[in-house]
Short mmCIF file of C-alpha atoms and ligand atoms in Angstrom, two decimals:
data_model
loop_
_atom_site.label_atom_id
_atom_site.label_comp_id
_atom_site.label_asym_id
_atom_site.label_seq_id
_atom_site.Cartn_x
_atom_site.Cartn_y
_atom_site.Cartn_z
CA MET A 20 -10.96 29.17 2.19
CA SER A 21 -10.92 26.60 -0.59
CA GLU A 22 -10.49 28.92 -3.52
CA THR A 23 -10.21 27.44 -6.98
CA ARG A 24 -6.67 26.77 -8.10
CA THR A 25 -5.22 26.84 -11.57
CA ILE A 26 -3.22 23.76 -12.48
CA ARG A 27 -1.19 23.09 -15.61
CA PHE A 28 -0.52 19.66 -17.01
CA THR A 29 -0.13 17.68 -20.23
CA LEU A 30 -3.25 15.77 -21.16
CA ASN A 31 -2.75 13.14 -23.86
CA GLY A 32 0.09 15.16 -25.39
CA ARG A 33 -1.56 18.60 -25.18
CA SER A 34 -0.75 21.32 -22.65
CA GLU A 35 -3.76 22.28 -20.57
CA SER A 36 -4.48 24.71 -17.81
CA VAL A 37 -7.68 24.78 -15.82
CA ALA A 38 -9.14 26.24 -12.64
CA ILE A 39 -10.31 23.48 -10.32
CA GLN A 40 -11.66 22.98 -6.82
CA PRO A 41 -9.12 21.28 -4.52
CA HIS A 42 -11.58 18.48 -3.75
CA TRP A 43 -12.02 17.32 -7.36
CA ASN A 44 -10.59 13.92 -8.05
CA LEU A 45 -8.81 12.98 -11.26
CA VAL A 46 -11.91 11.36 -12.79
CA GLU A 47 -13.86 14.58 -12.29
CA LEU A 48 -11.03 16.53 -13.93
CA LEU A 49 -11.10 14.24 -16.98
CA HIS A 50 -14.87 14.48 -17.30
CA HIS A 51 -14.43 18.24 -17.37
CA PHE A 52 -12.40 17.65 -20.56
CA GLY A 53 -15.06 15.34 -22.00
CA LEU A 54 -12.95 12.23 -21.45
CA THR A 55 -15.10 9.37 -20.19
CA GLY A 56 -12.80 6.35 -20.61
CA ALA A 57 -11.98 6.55 -16.90
CA ARG A 58 -15.11 6.41 -14.77
CA GLU A 59 -15.78 6.12 -11.09
CA SER A 60 -17.30 2.75 -10.23
CA CYS A 61 -16.35 1.38 -6.79
CA GLY A 62 -14.80 4.71 -5.82
CA GLN A 63 -12.51 2.86 -3.40
CA GLY A 64 -9.43 1.84 -5.35
CA LEU A 65 -10.59 -1.74 -5.85
CA CYS A 66 -11.96 -2.13 -9.37
CA GLY A 67 -9.67 -0.27 -11.78
CA VAL A 68 -12.42 1.30 -13.91
CA CYS A 69 -10.91 4.72 -13.10
CA THR A 70 -7.33 3.80 -14.17
CA VAL A 71 -5.28 6.75 -15.47
CA LEU A 72 -1.55 7.09 -16.08
CA VAL A 73 0.14 9.98 -14.26
CA ASP A 74 3.74 10.45 -15.42
CA ASP A 75 3.41 6.95 -16.95
CA VAL A 76 2.42 5.37 -13.63
CA ALA A 77 -1.04 3.81 -13.19
CA VAL A 78 -3.20 5.33 -10.47
CA SER A 79 -6.81 4.99 -9.38
CA GLY A 80 -8.35 8.29 -10.45
CA CYS A 81 -11.10 7.90 -7.87
CA LEU A 82 -8.56 8.18 -5.01
CA TYR A 83 -6.29 10.74 -6.63
CA LEU A 84 -6.92 14.43 -6.08
CA ALA A 85 -6.80 16.48 -9.28
CA VAL A 86 -4.56 19.14 -7.66
CA ARG A 87 -1.81 16.55 -7.54
CA VAL A 88 -1.39 16.46 -11.34
CA ASP A 89 -0.11 20.05 -11.47
CA GLY A 90 3.00 19.95 -13.68
CA LYS A 91 2.52 16.29 -14.59
CA LYS A 92 1.69 14.26 -17.68
CA ILE A 93 -1.69 12.52 -17.85
CA THR A 94 -2.41 9.71 -20.28
CA THR A 95 -5.86 8.18 -20.65
CA VAL A 96 -7.19 5.27 -22.66
CA GLU A 97 -8.33 7.75 -25.31
CA HIS A 98 -4.67 8.35 -26.21
CA LEU A 99 -3.81 4.77 -27.09
CA ASP A 100 -5.08 4.90 -30.68
CA GLU A 101 -3.31 8.17 -31.32
CA GLY A 102 -2.71 8.48 -35.06
CA GLY A 103 -5.68 6.25 -35.86
CA THR A 104 -4.23 2.79 -35.17
CA LEU A 105 -5.21 0.71 -32.21
CA SER A 106 -2.38 -0.30 -29.89
CA PRO A 107 -1.36 -3.99 -29.90
CA VAL A 108 -3.10 -4.36 -26.53
CA GLN A 109 -6.34 -2.96 -27.90
CA GLN A 110 -6.10 -5.19 -30.98
CA ALA A 111 -5.49 -8.22 -28.79
CA PHE A 112 -8.51 -7.48 -26.58
CA ILE A 113 -10.73 -7.33 -29.67
CA GLU A 114 -9.18 -10.43 -31.23
CA CYS A 115 -9.70 -12.47 -28.04
CA GLY A 116 -13.13 -11.07 -27.25
CA ALA A 117 -11.80 -10.03 -23.87
CA PHE A 118 -14.99 -8.24 -22.84
CA GLN A 119 -18.72 -8.57 -22.85
CA CYS A 120 -20.24 -5.24 -21.78
CA GLY A 121 -16.88 -3.43 -22.01
CA PHE A 122 -17.32 -1.41 -18.83
CA CYS A 123 -14.05 -2.59 -17.31
CA THR A 124 -12.08 -2.66 -20.57
CA PRO A 125 -10.33 0.75 -20.52
CA GLY A 126 -8.86 -0.04 -17.11
CA PHE A 127 -7.72 -3.52 -18.11
CA VAL A 128 -6.20 -2.19 -21.33
CA LEU A 129 -4.21 0.52 -19.55
CA MET A 130 -3.03 -1.88 -16.86
CA THR A 131 -1.96 -4.36 -19.54
CA HIS A 132 0.15 -1.64 -21.17
CA GLN A 133 1.82 -1.06 -17.81
CA LEU A 134 2.39 -4.75 -17.21
CA LEU A 135 3.95 -5.35 -20.63
CA ALA A 136 6.20 -2.31 -20.29
CA ARG A 137 7.64 -3.85 -17.11
CA ASN A 138 7.46 -7.47 -18.10
CA PRO A 139 7.22 -8.14 -21.86
CA ASP A 140 6.60 -11.86 -21.41
CA PRO A 141 4.45 -12.43 -18.32
CA SER A 142 3.28 -15.86 -17.17
CA ASP A 143 -0.40 -16.59 -16.47
CA ASP A 144 0.28 -16.16 -12.74
CA GLU A 145 2.04 -12.85 -13.25
CA ILE A 146 -0.83 -11.61 -15.40
CA ARG A 147 -3.45 -12.62 -12.83
CA HIS A 148 -1.47 -11.11 -10.00
CA TYR A 149 -0.81 -7.82 -11.77
CA LEU A 150 -4.44 -7.44 -12.82
CA SER A 151 -5.87 -8.49 -9.46
CA GLY A 152 -6.85 -4.88 -8.76
CA ASN A 153 -9.18 -4.84 -11.78
CA LEU A 154 -12.62 -6.35 -11.62
CA CYS A 155 -14.80 -7.57 -14.49
CA ARG A 156 -18.43 -8.10 -13.56
CA CYS A 157 -18.96 -10.07 -16.79
CA ALA A 158 -16.12 -12.37 -15.70
CA ALA A 159 -14.27 -12.25 -19.01
CA TYR A 160 -11.11 -13.18 -17.08
CA PRO A 161 -10.00 -16.19 -19.19
CA GLU A 162 -10.27 -14.15 -22.38
CA ILE A 163 -8.49 -11.21 -20.74
CA VAL A 164 -5.53 -13.44 -19.80
CA GLU A 165 -5.45 -14.74 -23.39
CA ALA A 166 -5.57 -11.16 -24.69
CA VAL A 167 -2.61 -10.13 -22.53
CA LYS A 168 -0.59 -13.05 -23.88
CA LEU A 169 -1.56 -12.21 -27.46
CA ALA A 170 -0.68 -8.54 -26.86
CA ALA A 171 2.74 -9.62 -25.59
CA LYS A 172 3.24 -11.57 -28.81
CA LEU A 173 2.03 -8.70 -31.03
CA GLN A 174 4.31 -6.25 -29.23
CA LYS A 175 7.29 -8.53 -29.72
CA GLN A 176 6.55 -8.83 -33.45
CA ALA A 177 6.18 -5.06 -33.77
CA ARG A 178 9.69 -4.52 -32.41
CA MET B 30 -16.64 15.82 -0.89
CA ILE B 31 -16.58 19.10 1.00
CA PRO B 32 -14.09 21.77 -0.14
CA PHE B 33 -10.85 22.32 1.80
CA ASP B 34 -7.57 24.18 1.48
CA TRP B 35 -4.63 22.50 -0.21
CA VAL B 36 -1.12 23.50 0.82
CA GLU B 37 2.02 22.22 -0.93
CA PRO B 38 5.13 23.10 1.08
CA ARG B 39 8.49 22.72 -0.65
CA SER B 40 10.35 21.45 2.40
CA PHE B 41 9.80 19.01 5.24
CA ALA B 42 10.44 21.77 7.81
CA GLU B 43 7.82 23.97 6.18
CA ALA B 44 5.38 21.06 6.22
CA VAL B 45 5.90 20.56 9.97
CA ALA B 46 5.38 24.29 10.51
CA SER B 47 2.11 24.20 8.54
CA LEU B 48 0.57 21.60 10.85
CA ASP B 49 -1.68 22.59 13.71
CA PRO B 50 -1.24 20.79 17.06
CA GLU B 51 -4.82 21.60 18.13
CA ASP B 52 -6.88 21.21 14.97
CA PRO B 53 -7.75 17.65 13.88
CA THR B 54 -9.17 18.94 10.56
CA VAL B 55 -5.65 19.89 9.43
CA ARG B 56 -3.75 16.82 8.28
CA PRO B 57 -0.67 15.88 6.29
CA VAL B 58 -1.27 13.87 3.14
CA ALA B 59 1.25 11.53 1.52
CA GLY B 60 -0.30 9.35 -1.22
CA GLY B 61 -3.78 10.26 -0.01
CA THR B 62 -5.22 6.78 -0.65
CA ALA B 63 -6.33 6.24 2.95
CA LEU B 64 -7.39 9.84 3.52
CA MET B 65 -9.46 9.88 0.30
CA LEU B 66 -11.38 6.81 1.47
CA MET B 67 -12.07 8.49 4.83
CA MET B 68 -13.07 11.75 3.17
CA LYS B 69 -15.39 9.98 0.76
CA ALA B 70 -16.96 8.02 3.59
CA GLY B 71 -17.49 11.27 5.47
CA VAL B 72 -15.52 10.14 8.51
CA PHE B 73 -12.88 12.80 7.94
CA THR B 74 -13.71 16.33 6.82
CA PRO B 75 -10.55 18.39 6.42
CA THR B 76 -10.32 22.15 6.45
CA ARG B 77 -6.72 22.05 5.26
CA LEU B 78 -4.52 19.34 3.80
CA ILE B 79 -0.73 19.67 3.83
CA SER B 80 0.60 17.73 0.85
CA LEU B 81 4.04 16.18 1.33
CA ALA B 82 4.41 15.51 -2.40
CA GLN B 83 6.76 18.46 -3.05
CA ILE B 84 9.14 18.12 -0.09
CA GLU B 85 12.84 17.39 -0.63
CA PRO B 86 13.38 14.24 -2.75
CA HIS B 87 15.62 12.52 -0.19
CA TYR B 88 12.49 11.80 1.86
CA SER B 89 11.67 9.23 -0.85
CA ALA B 90 15.06 7.49 -0.72
CA ILE B 91 15.46 3.78 0.03
CA THR B 92 18.95 2.82 1.21
CA VAL B 93 20.45 -0.43 2.41
CA GLU B 94 23.52 0.49 4.47
CA LYS B 95 26.82 -1.40 4.41
CA ASN B 96 25.92 -3.30 7.58
CA GLY B 97 22.61 -4.43 6.05
CA ALA B 98 20.29 -1.98 7.84
CA LEU B 99 17.55 -0.34 5.81
CA ARG B 100 16.46 3.30 5.76
CA ILE B 101 13.22 4.21 4.01
CA GLY B 102 12.13 7.80 3.50
CA ALA B 103 8.54 8.38 4.60
CA MET B 104 7.59 9.47 1.07
CA ALA B 105 8.95 6.35 -0.67
CA THR B 106 6.03 4.69 -2.44
CA LEU B 107 5.12 1.11 -1.67
CA SER B 108 5.90 0.29 -5.33
CA ALA B 109 9.40 1.73 -5.01
CA LEU B 110 9.96 -0.43 -1.94
CA GLU B 111 8.51 -3.49 -3.69
CA GLN B 112 10.74 -2.96 -6.73
CA SER B 113 13.97 -2.21 -4.86
CA SER B 114 16.46 -4.97 -5.65
CA ALA B 115 18.51 -4.10 -2.54
CA VAL B 116 15.42 -4.64 -0.38
CA ALA B 117 14.62 -7.92 -2.16
CA GLU B 118 18.16 -9.11 -1.46
CA HIS B 119 18.42 -8.05 2.20
CA PHE B 120 14.77 -8.17 3.31
CA PRO B 121 12.88 -10.61 1.07
CA VAL B 122 10.11 -10.67 3.69
CA ILE B 123 9.36 -7.00 2.92
CA THR B 124 9.23 -7.57 -0.85
CA GLU B 125 6.97 -10.60 -0.48
CA THR B 126 4.65 -8.80 1.90
CA LEU B 127 4.26 -5.90 -0.50
CA LEU B 128 3.21 -8.21 -3.32
CA THR B 129 0.15 -9.18 -1.26
CA LEU B 130 -0.61 -5.62 -0.12
CA SER B 131 -3.55 -4.08 -1.98
CA ASN B 132 -3.05 -3.66 -5.75
CA VAL B 133 -0.58 -2.11 -8.18
CA ARG B 134 -2.30 1.28 -8.43
CA VAL B 135 -2.59 1.77 -4.67
CA ARG B 136 1.05 0.74 -4.18
CA ASN B 137 2.08 3.19 -6.92
CA VAL B 138 0.66 6.06 -4.90
CA ALA B 139 0.64 5.09 -1.21
CA CYS B 140 3.77 5.97 0.80
CA VAL B 141 5.53 4.17 3.62
CA GLY B 142 4.90 7.08 6.02
CA GLY B 143 1.18 6.95 5.26
CA ALA B 144 1.11 3.17 5.64
CA LEU B 145 2.60 3.50 9.15
CA ALA B 146 0.75 6.64 10.32
CA HIS B 147 -2.75 5.55 9.32
CA GLY B 148 -3.12 3.21 12.31
CA ASP B 149 -5.61 0.75 10.85
CA PRO B 150 -4.71 -2.52 12.65
CA HIS B 151 -5.55 -4.58 9.53
CA MET B 152 -2.63 -3.22 7.54
CA ASP B 153 0.43 -5.28 6.64
CA LEU B 154 3.51 -3.09 7.11
CA PRO B 155 2.96 -2.06 10.76
CA PRO B 156 3.12 -5.62 12.18
CA LEU B 157 5.97 -6.57 9.87
CA PHE B 158 8.07 -3.53 10.73
CA ALA B 159 7.24 -3.98 14.43
CA ALA B 160 8.53 -7.56 14.30
CA LEU B 161 11.64 -6.47 12.41
CA GLY B 162 12.46 -4.08 15.28
CA ALA B 163 12.05 -1.00 13.09
CA LYS B 164 11.88 2.57 14.39
CA VAL B 165 10.32 5.65 12.90
CA LEU B 166 12.19 8.91 13.01
CA VAL B 167 9.68 11.61 13.85
CA ARG B 168 10.10 15.36 13.61
CA GLY B 169 7.98 18.04 15.22
CA PRO B 170 8.42 21.68 16.28
CA ALA B 171 10.40 20.53 19.36
CA GLY B 172 12.85 18.45 17.34
CA VAL B 173 13.44 14.84 16.43
CA ARG B 174 12.53 11.68 18.33
CA GLU B 175 12.49 7.98 17.59
CA ILE B 176 9.55 5.68 18.20
CA ASP B 177 9.74 1.89 17.96
CA VAL B 178 7.08 0.73 15.51
CA ASP B 179 5.94 -1.82 18.11
CA SER B 180 4.92 1.06 20.38
CA LEU B 181 3.74 3.49 17.69
CA TYR B 182 0.07 2.58 18.08
CA ALA B 183 -2.15 3.87 20.88
CA GLY B 184 -5.36 2.21 19.75
CA TYR B 185 -7.69 1.64 16.85
CA TYR B 186 -6.62 4.20 14.18
CA GLU B 187 -4.61 5.98 16.88
CA THR B 188 -0.87 6.56 16.95
CA MET B 189 1.55 8.13 19.43
CA LEU B 190 2.28 10.90 16.90
CA ALA B 191 1.33 14.44 17.90
CA LYS B 192 -0.78 16.30 15.36
CA ASP B 193 2.17 18.53 14.49
CA GLU B 194 4.69 15.69 14.10
CA LEU B 195 5.64 13.95 10.88
CA ILE B 196 7.36 10.66 10.22
CA ALA B 197 10.55 11.45 8.33
CA GLU B 198 12.08 8.02 7.95
CA VAL B 199 11.83 4.37 8.92
CA PHE B 200 14.92 2.53 10.12
CA VAL B 201 14.96 -1.27 9.94
CA PRO B 202 17.93 -2.97 11.64
CA ALA B 203 19.88 -5.52 9.61
CA LEU B 204 18.54 -9.06 9.59
CA ASN B 205 22.08 -10.50 9.90
CA GLY B 206 20.82 -13.98 9.18
CA ALA B 207 17.75 -13.67 11.40
CA LYS B 208 14.62 -15.41 10.15
CA SER B 209 11.44 -13.54 9.47
CA ALA B 210 7.95 -14.16 8.12
CA TYR B 211 4.67 -12.35 7.81
CA MET B 212 1.43 -14.21 7.24
CA LYS B 213 -2.12 -13.05 7.02
CA CYS B 214 -5.31 -15.01 6.99
CA THR B 215 -8.19 -13.59 4.98
CA SER B 216 -11.57 -15.14 5.61
CA ARG B 217 -13.09 -13.91 2.35
CA SER B 218 -15.09 -11.12 3.90
CA ALA B 219 -16.46 -8.57 1.43
CA ASP B 220 -13.73 -6.04 2.24
CA ASP B 221 -10.89 -8.56 1.96
CA TRP B 222 -9.14 -7.29 5.10
CA PRO B 223 -7.45 -10.11 7.03
CA ALA B 224 -8.92 -11.74 10.13
CA LEU B 225 -5.40 -12.14 11.47
CA GLY B 226 -1.93 -10.86 10.69
CA LEU B 227 1.17 -12.36 12.27
CA ALA B 228 4.78 -11.26 11.89
CA VAL B 229 7.80 -13.00 13.40
CA ARG B 230 11.53 -12.40 13.57
CA PHE B 231 14.06 -14.45 15.47
CA GLU B 232 17.62 -15.68 15.33
CA VAL B 233 18.47 -19.36 15.15
CA GLU B 234 21.31 -21.27 16.69
CA GLY B 235 22.09 -24.74 15.47
CA HIS B 236 19.15 -26.52 13.93
CA ALA B 237 16.18 -24.71 15.50
CA HIS B 238 17.26 -23.05 18.73
CA ILE B 239 15.39 -19.75 18.88
CA ARG B 240 17.08 -16.57 20.10
CA ASN B 241 15.54 -13.11 20.61
CA PRO B 242 12.12 -13.83 19.17
CA ARG B 243 9.83 -10.95 18.28
CA LEU B 244 6.23 -11.93 17.58
CA VAL B 245 3.59 -9.40 16.56
CA VAL B 246 -0.14 -9.88 16.02
CA SER B 247 -2.38 -7.53 14.04
CA ALA B 248 -5.85 -7.33 12.45
CA ALA B 249 -7.50 -9.46 15.16
CA THR B 250 -6.49 -6.98 17.87
CA GLU B 251 -7.33 -3.33 18.46
CA LYS B 252 -3.78 -2.38 17.53
CA VAL B 253 -0.50 -3.97 16.51
CA THR B 254 0.58 -5.94 19.61
CA ARG B 255 3.72 -7.82 20.73
CA LEU B 256 3.11 -11.34 22.01
CA THR B 257 5.56 -11.18 24.91
CA GLN B 258 4.44 -14.31 26.73
CA ALA B 259 4.70 -16.43 23.62
CA GLU B 260 8.11 -14.85 23.03
CA ASP B 261 9.20 -15.95 26.53
CA ILE B 262 8.27 -19.55 25.75
CA LEU B 263 10.22 -19.56 22.50
CA LYS B 264 13.27 -17.79 23.91
CA ASN B 265 16.26 -20.17 23.89
CA ALA B 266 13.99 -23.13 23.17
CA GLU B 267 14.09 -25.71 20.43
CA ALA B 268 11.18 -24.98 18.07
CA ASP B 269 9.68 -28.45 18.18
CA SER B 270 5.98 -29.09 17.95
CA VAL B 271 5.48 -29.17 21.74
CA VAL B 272 7.08 -25.75 22.20
CA LEU B 273 5.27 -24.26 19.23
CA LYS B 274 1.97 -25.51 20.57
CA ARG B 275 2.65 -24.00 24.00
CA ALA B 276 3.67 -20.69 22.42
CA GLY B 277 0.51 -20.66 20.30
CA GLU B 278 -1.63 -21.27 23.35
CA ALA B 279 0.11 -18.54 25.34
CA ALA B 280 -0.37 -16.12 22.44
CA ALA B 281 -4.07 -16.90 22.23
CA GLU B 282 -4.42 -16.25 25.98
CA GLU B 283 -2.39 -13.08 26.34
CA VAL B 284 -4.20 -10.73 23.93
CA THR B 285 -7.79 -9.59 23.58
CA LEU B 286 -9.01 -10.73 20.18
CA LEU B 287 -11.94 -8.87 18.66
CA GLY B 288 -14.78 -10.59 16.87
CA ASP B 289 -16.08 -8.84 13.76
CA ALA B 290 -17.18 -9.51 10.17
CA HIS B 291 -13.88 -11.30 9.52
CA GLY B 292 -14.55 -13.88 12.22
CA SER B 293 -15.54 -14.35 15.84
CA ALA B 294 -13.06 -13.90 18.67
CA SER B 295 -12.92 -17.64 19.30
CA TYR B 296 -12.28 -18.33 15.61
CA LYS B 297 -9.41 -15.84 15.67
CA ARG B 298 -8.02 -17.46 18.83
CA GLU B 299 -7.87 -20.72 16.89
CA LEU B 300 -6.24 -18.95 13.94
CA LEU B 301 -3.61 -17.38 16.15
CA ARG B 302 -2.76 -20.75 17.71
CA VAL B 303 -2.32 -22.34 14.30
CA TYR B 304 -0.66 -19.44 12.53
CA LEU B 305 1.95 -18.88 15.20
CA ALA B 306 3.49 -22.31 14.60
CA ARG B 307 3.01 -21.94 10.87
CA ALA B 308 4.78 -18.58 10.70
CA ILE B 309 7.73 -19.86 12.75
CA ARG B 310 8.03 -22.92 10.52
CA HIS B 311 7.78 -20.78 7.37
CA ALA B 312 10.51 -18.52 8.66
CA LEU B 313 12.72 -21.48 9.60
CA ALA B 314 12.25 -22.94 6.14
CA GLY B 315 13.28 -19.62 4.64
CA LYS B 316 9.84 -19.10 3.15
CA SER B 317 8.87 -15.74 4.47
CA ALA B 318 5.39 -14.94 3.23
CA GLN B 319 2.44 -16.85 1.90
C1 FAD C 25 -8.15 -0.51 -2.48
C2 FAD C 25 -7.26 -0.51 -1.28
C3 FAD C 25 -6.76 -1.73 -0.79
C4 FAD C 25 -5.89 -1.74 0.29
N1 FAD C 25 -5.38 -2.95 0.69
C5 FAD C 25 -4.44 -2.96 1.67
C6 FAD C 25 -3.80 -4.16 2.06
O1 FAD C 25 -4.07 -5.24 1.52
N2 FAD C 25 -2.87 -4.11 3.05
C7 FAD C 25 -2.52 -2.93 3.66
O2 FAD C 25 -1.66 -2.93 4.52
N3 FAD C 25 -3.12 -1.80 3.32
C8 FAD C 25 -4.05 -1.78 2.34
N4 FAD C 25 -4.65 -0.60 2.00
C9 FAD C 25 -4.34 0.61 2.77
C10 FAD C 25 -3.13 1.30 2.21
O3 FAD C 25 -1.97 0.60 2.61
C11 FAD C 25 -3.12 2.72 2.73
O4 FAD C 25 -4.20 3.41 2.13
C12 FAD C 25 -1.82 3.45 2.38
O5 FAD C 25 -0.70 2.77 2.86
C13 FAD C 25 -1.82 4.83 2.97
O6 FAD C 25 -0.70 5.51 2.45
P1 FAD C 25 -0.88 6.96 1.82
O7 FAD C 25 0.47 7.47 1.51
O8 FAD C 25 -1.85 6.93 0.70
O9 FAD C 25 -1.49 7.70 3.09
P2 FAD C 25 -2.39 8.99 3.21
O10 FAD C 25 -3.80 8.67 2.85
O11 FAD C 25 -1.76 10.15 2.56
O12 FAD C 25 -2.29 9.19 4.79
C14 FAD C 25 -2.74 8.23 5.71
C15 FAD C 25 -2.59 8.79 7.12
O13 FAD C 25 -1.23 8.99 7.44
C16 FAD C 25 -0.95 10.35 7.73
N5 FAD C 25 0.39 10.60 7.17
C17 FAD C 25 0.81 10.41 5.90
N6 FAD C 25 2.14 10.62 5.81
C18 FAD C 25 2.57 10.95 7.05
C19 FAD C 25 3.85 11.27 7.60
N7 FAD C 25 4.98 11.29 6.85
N8 FAD C 25 3.91 11.56 8.93
C20 FAD C 25 2.80 11.52 9.70
N9 FAD C 25 1.57 11.23 9.24
C21 FAD C 25 1.46 10.93 7.92
C22 FAD C 25 -2.09 11.12 7.11
O14 FAD C 25 -2.31 12.34 7.75
C23 FAD C 25 -3.24 10.15 7.29
O15 FAD C 25 -3.73 10.23 8.60
C24 FAD C 25 -5.53 -0.54 0.92
C25 FAD C 25 -6.03 0.67 0.44
C26 FAD C 25 -6.87 0.71 -0.64
C27 FAD C 25 -7.38 2.02 -1.14
S1 FES C 26 -13.56 3.47 -9.28
FE1 FES C 26 -11.51 3.73 -8.77
S2 FES C 26 -10.83 1.76 -8.47
FE2 FES C 26 -12.98 1.49 -8.71
S1 FES C 27 -16.71 -6.80 -19.74
FE1 FES C 27 -18.39 -6.24 -18.50
S2 FES C 27 -17.37 -5.71 -16.70
FE2 FES C 27 -15.80 -6.56 -17.81
#
């Protein structure tokens, strides 16, 4: 029973293969690769600190079994500055000071990427609604909303 | 979490065959969001999980038929349902309900079959689908059967499904101009689950003559429950404030409401009285959700 299984997947652009236990979740898998941008905080799908993109779709890594990523593409926050430049979303978060301790920031940044990919020009309400599954204990919410709007502007200029 | 076996059948039939009618530690898993919470809390300890993620893709299809009826494959994600423009056009009440259900990441992963089979009375889709007159198509070793969503639930976290049966599809009959609304009232408890859920569907003749009402309460009750006595009061009546008040009072009398962290039983009785009229008025005004 419950042997290890070997899964293959793309992690931030690189092919990987690893033997895992079926009960590992996605955060545990990423920690195995030394990636700590996604962390388990609430562990219940509520806070977004564990946000990871699987086949370009945001999931809560704390509720997502690692065996499920077999054959899929995983993108983490560590991949956003690929090539040495910060993404417009990352730049906007810095510019607006959209964090204090920074614990929640990777999750907010990834979710903002997702939001802007679907809706390049979101209203304040749309931003708040889309990000309602991410919690910031430092309550940097006003700055985060500003940062999303600035990121939208930066992305438009970059096009 | 404790180790378990993970099985990934390639077909729905194979998945049904992998289930065990006797062993409650063998379970199917769709998105896994609800099961993961139960496994982490230690209330469910599987020996084997049967993943439905690799079964035939048509079990994720969402189709609005020519006559306006809706078929949803059990493995369609809640996000796919939320983003379907055909659903938004024909069943705006479903789209609006999904926008208030959990958060983007959970909806990206959770599936309609999981949302209906879980059996937590606080959830949003079971009462809504029950009010809409939806059925689930269920397949087990003995073949296929249909279960009305309004009689799918046996109790708290309990369904009428056998342990070796799977939901294949949900069928929602066409609205054909019928009015519908779903409302929930959240009393700001730490877990954010609602104190009351209320779904309504009815046809209207003339200005506000109600035909064939279906009223369903959730969250405050042990399971999703039809409000048949309130339905009888509304049937063929003009939905004026006197009738709505009587229907609200009948509803509050006919079901057992449970007091818990979201509110006492008497508070929920008051909520049900108020929300019944509110949901009917919302539906009449064409505003379906809050
Ligand atoms: C943070 C968070 C917030 C939430 N907020 C809300 C909310 O506001 N409103 C709401 O309604 N819900 C909410 N939920 C619950 C959520 O809707 C459920 O977790 C989800 O719908 C379950 O779907 P799943 O595919 O992940 O199910 P799974 O976890 O895979 O399965 C759930 C149950 O269904 C069974 N099952 C799955 N598929 C089938 C099938 N095809 N046939 C038979 N049995 C099957 C499984 O064996 C299991 O018993 C929330 C959940 C989380 C984690
Ligand atoms: S740790 Fe996963 S959502 Fe909070
Ligand atoms: S910046 Fe501290 S939690 Fe958000």
